[in-house]
Amino acid sequence: MPVTLNAHQFARLIDRTADHIGDATLPVLNGVRVEADAEHLYAVATDRYTLAAARYRHHGLDGEAFARTIPARALPALRRWLTDQPGSAPVTLTHADGKLRFTAEAGEMTLTTDDAQDYIGWRGLLRDILAATTDRPKGDADGDQEDLPVLDARLLTRFTTAGTYLRIRTGPGPALLVGEDFLGAQSPVRSRHEGFGAGTDDTLGGVRALWKTGLTDPDGHAAVPMPTPRHRDAPGTSAEAAEAFLRQTMVSTHDLVEEIDSPRAVAAHAAAGASAWAAYRYLDALHRADPLLAAQVIAEVADELDDGALGEFAWDAAAKAGFDPQKWQDELDRAATTAGEPAAEAPAAPETDS
């Protein structure tokens, strides 16, 4: 049955899972599985060693849930087709007679699928990993006898597309990786010969004994240098920025009522609250359309706020956008003169090559 999602999110589901596709020797795993339920569209891929499941809340499912596998050979062409669509353009996925059809306003693309084999029970696998515990032997408070899982770092690199930050939990079975709308798993290395070698103790106590002398420093150690603190407490992530904007909206709305006897304060609180709410709405829309771009913009803005030269940044941006920042400055100067206040110093105009 048809399910609709915007083009960017379709592409992102593929990007977050494609690195985990199994090779052609296992046809059932040689592709990205797409499954839709009443709320989400899922993309799943596994090569038996790693497993990735990403999801996004769709714009609507017309009918019953469905599941189909997009073959690996078709993914490059589909990825290019999705890139050619505007990121916010709705794309509808339908399936019938062994075919998947992607339809957008600018055109459509049809792929042939081979679903003769049932896909693996990925939900059950991840559910079991989520339920696993890391119980230690009795009397082993420090976990000295606990076996340390051995992970292949080459496989870990496949999770770089899952998100900037991932939570990781290791246990007796596969390692669990959790991101926003993302679950991943990686199987530990099965043989000591595949890991650090037969002569290495894989228990925590063995590692402590091996490094006891090398990590002993009788003279103490210098503190780890901390990064230079920012001049301003600027949010560094989309979640922090959203919290800051919403909090500022509420604070300004509250102070707006408290300052009813001061027209200038009322105007300032009203402007601050409106700006904070608009910033949150813009950020929320950007995060939904492109989370990676939202994270990049937040980081850049944090650096700009730390620099503090916002007037100069605004001047440059206004000139680049085709506005006249000098006209705005002249208006501010005239208003200040009329009010009997000294005119504000204009930001330095950007230098140009002669």
CSV table of C-alpha atoms in Angstrom, one decimal:
chain,number,residue,atom,x,y,z
A,1,MET,CA,0.0,0.0,0.0
A,2,PRO,CA,1.3,3.6,-0.7
A,3,VAL,CA,3.4,5.3,1.9
A,4,THR,CA,4.6,8.9,1.6
A,5,LEU,CA,7.8,10.6,2.9
A,6,ASN,CA,9.8,13.5,1.7
A,7,ALA,CA,12.7,12.9,-0.7
A,8,HIS,CA,15.5,13.9,1.7
A,9,GLN,CA,14.3,11.5,4.4
A,10,PHE,CA,14.0,8.7,1.9
A,11,ALA,CA,17.6,9.3,0.8
A,12,ARG,CA,18.7,9.5,4.4
A,13,LEU,CA,17.2,6.2,5.3
A,14,ILE,CA,19.2,4.6,2.5
A,15,ASP,CA,22.4,6.4,3.5
A,16,ARG,CA,22.2,5.3,7.1
A,17,THR,CA,21.8,1.6,6.2
A,18,ALA,CA,23.5,1.0,2.9
A,19,ASP,CA,27.0,0.3,4.3
A,20,HIS,CA,25.6,-2.7,6.2
A,21,ILE,CA,24.3,-4.6,3.1
A,22,GLY,CA,25.4,-8.2,2.7
A,23,ASP,CA,27.2,-9.3,-0.4
A,24,ALA,CA,25.8,-11.1,-3.4
A,25,THR,CA,26.6,-14.5,-2.0
A,26,LEU,CA,23.6,-14.0,0.3
A,27,PRO,CA,20.8,-12.7,-2.0
A,28,VAL,CA,18.3,-12.2,0.8
A,29,LEU,CA,20.7,-9.7,2.5
A,30,ASN,CA,21.9,-8.1,-0.7
A,31,GLY,CA,19.8,-5.0,-0.4
A,32,VAL,CA,17.9,-2.6,1.9
A,33,ARG,CA,14.7,-3.8,3.4
A,34,VAL,CA,11.9,-1.2,3.6
A,35,GLU,CA,9.0,-1.8,5.8
A,36,ALA,CA,6.1,0.4,6.7
A,37,ASP,CA,3.7,0.3,9.6
A,38,ALA,CA,1.0,2.7,10.8
A,39,GLU,CA,3.6,5.2,12.0
A,40,HIS,CA,7.0,4.7,10.5
A,41,LEU,CA,8.9,3.7,7.4
A,42,TYR,CA,11.9,1.6,8.3
A,43,ALA,CA,15.1,0.8,6.3
A,44,VAL,CA,17.1,-2.2,7.4
A,45,ALA,CA,20.3,-3.8,6.3
A,46,THR,CA,22.6,-6.5,7.6
A,47,ASP,CA,25.7,-8.5,6.5
A,48,ARG,CA,25.4,-10.9,9.5
A,49,TYR,CA,28.2,-9.0,11.3
A,50,THR,CA,26.5,-5.6,11.6
A,51,LEU,CA,22.8,-4.7,11.6
A,52,ALA,CA,21.3,-1.2,11.0
A,53,ALA,CA,17.7,-0.2,11.3
A,54,ALA,CA,16.7,3.4,10.7
A,55,ARG,CA,13.2,4.8,10.7
A,56,TYR,CA,11.3,8.0,10.1
A,57,ARG,CA,7.7,9.0,10.8
A,58,HIS,CA,5.9,8.9,7.4
A,59,HIS,CA,3.3,11.4,6.1
A,60,GLY,CA,0.7,8.7,5.8
A,61,LEU,CA,0.1,5.0,5.0
A,62,ASP,CA,-2.8,4.2,2.7
A,63,GLY,CA,-3.8,0.7,3.7
A,64,GLU,CA,-2.0,-2.2,5.3
A,65,ALA,CA,1.6,-2.5,6.4
A,66,PHE,CA,4.1,-3.9,3.9
A,67,ALA,CA,7.7,-5.0,3.5
A,68,ARG,CA,9.9,-5.2,0.4
A,69,THR,CA,13.6,-5.4,-0.3
A,70,ILE,CA,15.4,-2.9,-2.6
A,71,PRO,CA,18.2,-4.8,-4.4
A,72,ALA,CA,21.7,-3.4,-3.9
A,73,ARG,CA,22.2,-3.1,-7.6
A,74,ALA,CA,19.3,-0.6,-7.8
A,75,LEU,CA,20.3,1.6,-4.9
A,76,PRO,CA,22.7,3.9,-6.8
A,77,ALA,CA,20.1,4.8,-9.4
A,78,LEU,CA,17.4,5.3,-6.7
A,79,ARG,CA,19.8,7.5,-4.7
A,80,ARG,CA,20.5,9.7,-7.7
A,81,TRP,CA,16.8,10.0,-8.5
A,82,LEU,CA,16.0,11.0,-4.9
A,83,THR,CA,18.8,13.6,-5.0
A,84,ASP,CA,17.3,15.1,-8.2
A,85,GLN,CA,14.0,15.8,-6.3
A,86,PRO,CA,13.7,18.9,-4.1
A,87,GLY,CA,14.5,17.7,-0.6
A,88,SER,CA,11.1,18.6,0.8
A,89,ALA,CA,9.2,17.1,-2.1
A,90,PRO,CA,6.8,14.3,-1.1
A,91,VAL,CA,7.7,10.9,-2.6
A,92,THR,CA,5.1,8.1,-2.5
A,93,LEU,CA,6.2,4.5,-2.5
A,94,THR,CA,3.8,1.8,-3.8
A,95,HIS,CA,4.3,-1.9,-4.5
A,96,ALA,CA,2.5,-4.3,-6.8
A,97,ASP,CA,3.4,-7.3,-8.9
A,98,GLY,CA,7.0,-7.5,-7.7
A,99,LYS,CA,7.8,-3.9,-8.3
A,100,LEU,CA,8.4,-0.8,-6.2
A,101,ARG,CA,7.3,2.5,-7.6
A,102,PHE,CA,8.6,5.8,-6.3
A,103,THR,CA,6.5,8.8,-7.4
A,104,ALA,CA,7.1,12.5,-7.1
A,105,GLU,CA,5.7,15.6,-8.8
A,106,ALA,CA,8.8,15.7,-11.1
A,107,GLY,CA,8.5,12.1,-12.2
A,108,GLU,CA,8.7,8.5,-11.0
A,109,MET,CA,11.0,5.5,-10.8
A,110,THR,CA,10.2,1.8,-10.8
A,111,LEU,CA,12.4,-1.0,-9.4
A,112,THR,CA,12.0,-4.7,-9.7
A,113,THR,CA,12.3,-6.6,-6.4
A,114,ASP,CA,13.0,-10.2,-5.6
A,115,ASP,CA,11.2,-11.2,-2.5
A,116,ALA,CA,11.2,-15.0,-3.0
A,117,GLN,CA,13.0,-15.4,0.3
A,118,ASP,CA,11.8,-14.1,3.7
A,119,TYR,CA,14.0,-11.4,5.2
A,120,ILE,CA,15.6,-12.1,8.6
A,121,GLY,CA,13.7,-11.4,11.8
A,122,TRP,CA,15.5,-8.2,12.5
A,123,ARG,CA,13.0,-7.0,15.1
A,124,GLY,CA,13.5,-10.1,17.2
A,125,LEU,CA,17.3,-9.8,17.0
A,126,LEU,CA,17.3,-6.2,18.1
A,127,ARG,CA,14.7,-7.0,20.8
A,128,ASP,CA,16.9,-9.7,22.2
A,129,ILE,CA,20.0,-7.4,22.2
A,130,LEU,CA,18.0,-4.7,24.0
A,131,ALA,CA,16.9,-7.2,26.6
A,132,ALA,CA,20.4,-8.7,27.2
A,133,THR,CA,22.1,-7.9,30.5
A,134,THR,CA,25.7,-7.7,31.6
A,135,ASP,CA,25.5,-9.7,34.8
A,136,ARG,CA,28.8,-10.2,36.5
A,137,PRO,CA,29.9,-13.3,38.4
A,138,LYS,CA,29.0,-13.2,42.1
A,139,GLY,CA,31.8,-11.7,44.3
A,140,ASP,CA,33.3,-9.9,41.3
A,141,ALA,CA,32.3,-6.3,42.2
A,142,ASP,CA,35.0,-4.8,39.9
A,143,GLY,CA,34.3,-7.2,37.0
A,144,ASP,CA,37.8,-8.7,37.0
A,145,GLN,CA,36.4,-12.0,35.5
A,146,GLU,CA,34.2,-10.3,33.0
A,147,ASP,CA,35.1,-11.1,29.4
A,148,LEU,CA,35.7,-7.9,27.3
A,149,PRO,CA,33.9,-8.1,24.0
A,150,VAL,CA,36.2,-7.8,21.0
A,151,LEU,CA,34.9,-5.6,18.2
A,152,ASP,CA,36.3,-5.2,14.7
A,153,ALA,CA,37.0,-1.5,14.2
A,154,ARG,CA,36.6,-1.9,10.4
A,155,LEU,CA,33.0,-2.8,11.0
A,156,LEU,CA,32.5,0.1,13.4
A,157,THR,CA,33.2,2.6,10.6
A,158,ARG,CA,29.9,1.5,8.9
A,159,PHE,CA,28.0,3.3,11.6
A,160,THR,CA,29.4,6.8,10.7
A,161,THR,CA,26.3,7.6,8.7
A,162,ALA,CA,24.0,6.7,11.6
A,163,GLY,CA,24.5,10.1,13.3
A,164,THR,CA,27.0,12.3,14.9
A,165,TYR,CA,26.5,10.9,18.3
A,166,LEU,CA,25.7,7.2,19.2
A,167,ARG,CA,25.1,5.5,22.5
A,168,ILE,CA,27.0,2.2,22.7
A,169,ARG,CA,26.4,-0.7,25.1
A,170,THR,CA,28.4,-3.9,25.1
A,171,GLY,CA,27.4,-7.1,26.7
A,172,PRO,CA,27.7,-10.9,26.4
A,173,GLY,CA,26.3,-10.7,22.8
A,174,PRO,CA,26.3,-8.1,20.0
A,175,ALA,CA,27.1,-4.5,20.9
A,176,LEU,CA,24.1,-2.2,20.7
A,177,LEU,CA,24.3,1.2,19.1
A,178,VAL,CA,21.5,3.7,19.5
A,179,GLY,CA,21.0,7.0,17.6
A,180,GLU,CA,18.0,9.2,16.8
A,181,ASP,CA,15.5,6.9,15.1
A,182,PHE,CA,18.2,4.3,14.7
A,183,LEU,CA,19.2,1.0,16.2
A,184,GLY,CA,22.3,-0.9,15.3
A,185,ALA,CA,24.1,-4.0,16.4
A,186,GLN,CA,27.6,-5.4,15.8
A,187,SER,CA,28.6,-9.0,16.6
A,188,PRO,CA,31.8,-9.5,18.6
A,189,VAL,CA,34.8,-11.3,17.1
A,190,ARG,CA,34.2,-15.0,17.8
A,191,SER,CA,37.8,-16.2,18.1
A,192,ARG,CA,40.6,-14.9,20.2
A,193,HIS,CA,42.9,-15.6,17.2
A,194,GLU,CA,40.8,-13.1,15.2
A,195,GLY,CA,41.2,-10.5,17.9
A,196,PHE,CA,44.3,-9.6,20.0
A,197,GLY,CA,46.0,-13.0,19.8
A,198,ALA,CA,46.1,-16.2,21.8
A,199,GLY,CA,48.5,-14.8,24.4
A,200,THR,CA,46.2,-12.0,25.6
A,201,ASP,CA,43.8,-12.3,28.5
A,202,ASP,CA,40.4,-11.0,27.4
A,203,THR,CA,39.1,-10.4,30.9
A,204,LEU,CA,39.1,-7.0,32.6
A,205,GLY,CA,41.4,-8.3,35.3
A,206,GLY,CA,43.8,-9.5,32.7
A,207,VAL,CA,43.9,-6.1,31.0
A,208,ARG,CA,44.4,-4.4,34.4
A,209,ALA,CA,47.4,-6.7,35.2
A,210,LEU,CA,48.9,-6.2,31.7
A,211,TRP,CA,48.8,-2.4,32.0
A,212,LYS,CA,49.5,-2.1,35.8
A,213,THR,CA,53.1,-1.1,35.4
A,214,GLY,CA,52.7,0.9,32.2
A,215,LEU,CA,50.0,3.1,33.8
A,216,THR,CA,51.7,3.7,37.1
A,217,ASP,CA,53.0,7.2,37.6
A,218,PRO,CA,54.3,7.8,41.1
A,219,ASP,CA,54.9,11.5,40.4
A,220,GLY,CA,51.2,12.1,39.5
A,221,HIS,CA,50.1,13.4,36.1
A,222,ALA,CA,49.3,16.7,34.6
A,223,ALA,CA,45.6,17.5,34.2
A,224,VAL,CA,44.1,17.0,30.7
A,225,PRO,CA,43.9,20.5,29.1
A,226,MET,CA,40.4,21.6,28.7
A,227,PRO,CA,39.1,23.5,25.7
A,228,THR,CA,39.0,27.2,25.9
A,229,PRO,CA,35.6,28.1,27.3
A,230,ARG,CA,33.2,30.1,25.1
A,231,HIS,CA,32.5,33.7,25.9
A,232,ARG,CA,28.9,33.0,25.5
A,233,ASP,CA,26.9,29.9,26.5
A,234,ALA,CA,25.9,29.1,23.0
A,235,PRO,CA,24.1,25.8,22.3
A,236,GLY,CA,26.3,23.2,20.5
A,237,THR,CA,23.6,20.8,19.3
A,238,SER,CA,20.2,21.0,17.7
A,239,ALA,CA,18.6,19.7,21.0
A,240,GLU,CA,20.4,22.3,23.0
A,241,ALA,CA,19.4,25.0,20.6
A,242,ALA,CA,15.8,24.0,20.6
A,243,GLU,CA,15.7,24.0,24.4
A,244,ALA,CA,17.3,27.4,24.5
A,245,PHE,CA,14.9,28.9,22.0
A,246,LEU,CA,11.8,27.5,23.8
A,247,ARG,CA,13.1,28.5,27.2
A,248,GLN,CA,13.8,32.1,25.9
A,249,THR,CA,10.3,32.3,24.5
A,250,MET,CA,8.7,31.4,27.8
A,251,VAL,CA,11.0,33.7,29.8
A,252,SER,CA,10.3,36.6,27.4
A,253,THR,CA,6.6,36.0,27.5
A,254,HIS,CA,6.7,35.9,31.3
A,255,ASP,CA,8.8,39.1,31.6
A,256,LEU,CA,6.6,40.8,29.0
A,257,VAL,CA,3.7,40.7,31.5
A,258,GLU,CA,5.9,41.7,34.4
A,259,GLU,CA,7.2,44.9,32.6
A,260,ILE,CA,3.9,46.5,31.7
A,261,ASP,CA,5.1,49.8,33.2
A,262,SER,CA,8.1,50.1,30.9
A,263,PRO,CA,7.2,50.4,27.2
A,264,ARG,CA,10.8,49.9,26.1
A,265,ALA,CA,11.2,46.8,28.2
A,266,VAL,CA,7.8,45.5,26.9
A,267,ALA,CA,9.0,46.0,23.3
A,268,ALA,CA,12.3,44.3,24.0
A,269,HIS,CA,10.7,41.2,25.7
A,270,ALA,CA,8.2,41.0,22.8
A,271,ALA,CA,10.9,41.1,20.2
A,272,ALA,CA,13.1,38.6,22.1
A,273,GLY,CA,10.2,36.2,22.5
A,274,ALA,CA,9.1,36.4,18.9
A,275,SER,CA,12.6,36.0,17.6
A,276,ALA,CA,13.2,33.0,19.9
A,277,TRP,CA,10.0,31.3,18.8
A,278,ALA,CA,10.7,32.0,15.1
A,279,ALA,CA,14.2,30.6,15.5
A,280,TYR,CA,12.8,27.4,17.1
A,281,ARG,CA,10.3,26.9,14.3
A,282,TYR,CA,13.0,27.4,11.6
A,283,LEU,CA,15.4,25.0,13.4
A,284,ASP,CA,12.7,22.4,13.8
A,285,ALA,CA,11.9,22.5,10.1
A,286,LEU,CA,15.5,22.3,9.2
A,287,HIS,CA,16.1,19.4,11.6
A,288,ARG,CA,13.2,17.5,10.1
A,289,ALA,CA,14.4,18.1,6.5
A,290,ASP,CA,18.1,17.6,7.1
A,291,PRO,CA,19.4,16.8,10.6
A,292,LEU,CA,23.1,16.8,9.5
A,293,LEU,CA,22.8,20.3,8.0
A,294,ALA,CA,21.0,21.5,11.1
A,295,ALA,CA,23.9,20.2,13.3
A,296,GLN,CA,26.4,22.0,11.0
A,297,VAL,CA,24.5,25.3,11.2
A,298,ILE,CA,24.2,25.1,15.0
A,299,ALA,CA,28.0,24.6,15.3
A,300,GLU,CA,28.7,27.5,13.0
A,301,VAL,CA,26.4,29.8,14.8
A,302,ALA,CA,28.0,28.8,18.1
A,303,ASP,CA,31.4,29.9,16.8
A,304,GLU,CA,29.9,33.2,15.5
A,305,LEU,CA,28.2,33.9,18.9
A,306,ASP,CA,31.5,33.1,20.6
A,307,ASP,CA,33.3,35.6,18.3
A,308,GLY,CA,30.8,38.3,19.2
A,309,ALA,CA,31.1,40.4,16.1
A,310,LEU,CA,27.4,39.9,15.2
A,311,GLY,CA,27.0,43.4,13.8
A,312,GLU,CA,29.8,42.9,11.3
A,313,PHE,CA,28.4,39.4,10.4
A,314,ALA,CA,25.0,41.0,9.9
A,315,TRP,CA,26.4,43.8,7.7
A,316,ASP,CA,28.3,41.3,5.5
A,317,ALA,CA,25.2,39.0,5.2
A,318,ALA,CA,22.9,41.9,4.4
A,319,ALA,CA,25.2,43.1,1.6
A,320,LYS,CA,25.7,39.6,0.2
A,321,ALA,CA,21.9,39.2,0.1
A,322,GLY,CA,21.5,42.4,-1.9
A,323,PHE,CA,20.2,44.6,0.9
A,324,ASP,CA,21.6,48.0,1.9
A,325,PRO,CA,23.1,47.8,5.4
A,326,GLN,CA,24.4,51.4,5.1
A,327,LYS,CA,20.8,52.6,4.7
A,328,TRP,CA,19.8,50.8,7.9
A,329,GLN,CA,22.7,52.3,9.8
A,330,ASP,CA,21.7,55.8,8.6
A,331,GLU,CA,18.2,55.2,9.8
A,332,LEU,CA,19.5,54.1,13.2
A,333,ASP,CA,21.7,57.2,13.4
A,334,ARG,CA,18.8,59.5,12.6
A,335,ALA,CA,16.5,57.9,15.2
A,336,ALA,CA,19.2,58.1,17.8
A,337,THR,CA,19.9,61.8,17.0
A,338,THR,CA,16.2,62.6,17.2
A,339,ALA,CA,16.0,60.9,20.6
A,340,GLY,CA,19.0,62.8,21.9
A,341,GLU,CA,21.2,59.8,22.1
A,342,PRO,CA,24.7,59.4,20.5
A,343,ALA,CA,24.6,57.6,17.2
A,344,ALA,CA,25.7,54.0,17.3
A,345,GLU,CA,29.1,53.2,15.7
A,346,ALA,CA,28.5,51.4,12.4
A,347,PRO,CA,30.2,48.1,11.9
A,348,ALA,CA,33.2,48.3,9.6
A,349,ALA,CA,32.3,47.7,6.0
A,350,PRO,CA,34.0,44.6,4.5
A,351,GLU,CA,37.3,45.4,2.7
A,352,THR,CA,37.4,44.9,-1.0
A,353,ASP,CA,40.3,44.2,-3.2
A,354,SER,CA,41.3,47.2,-5.2
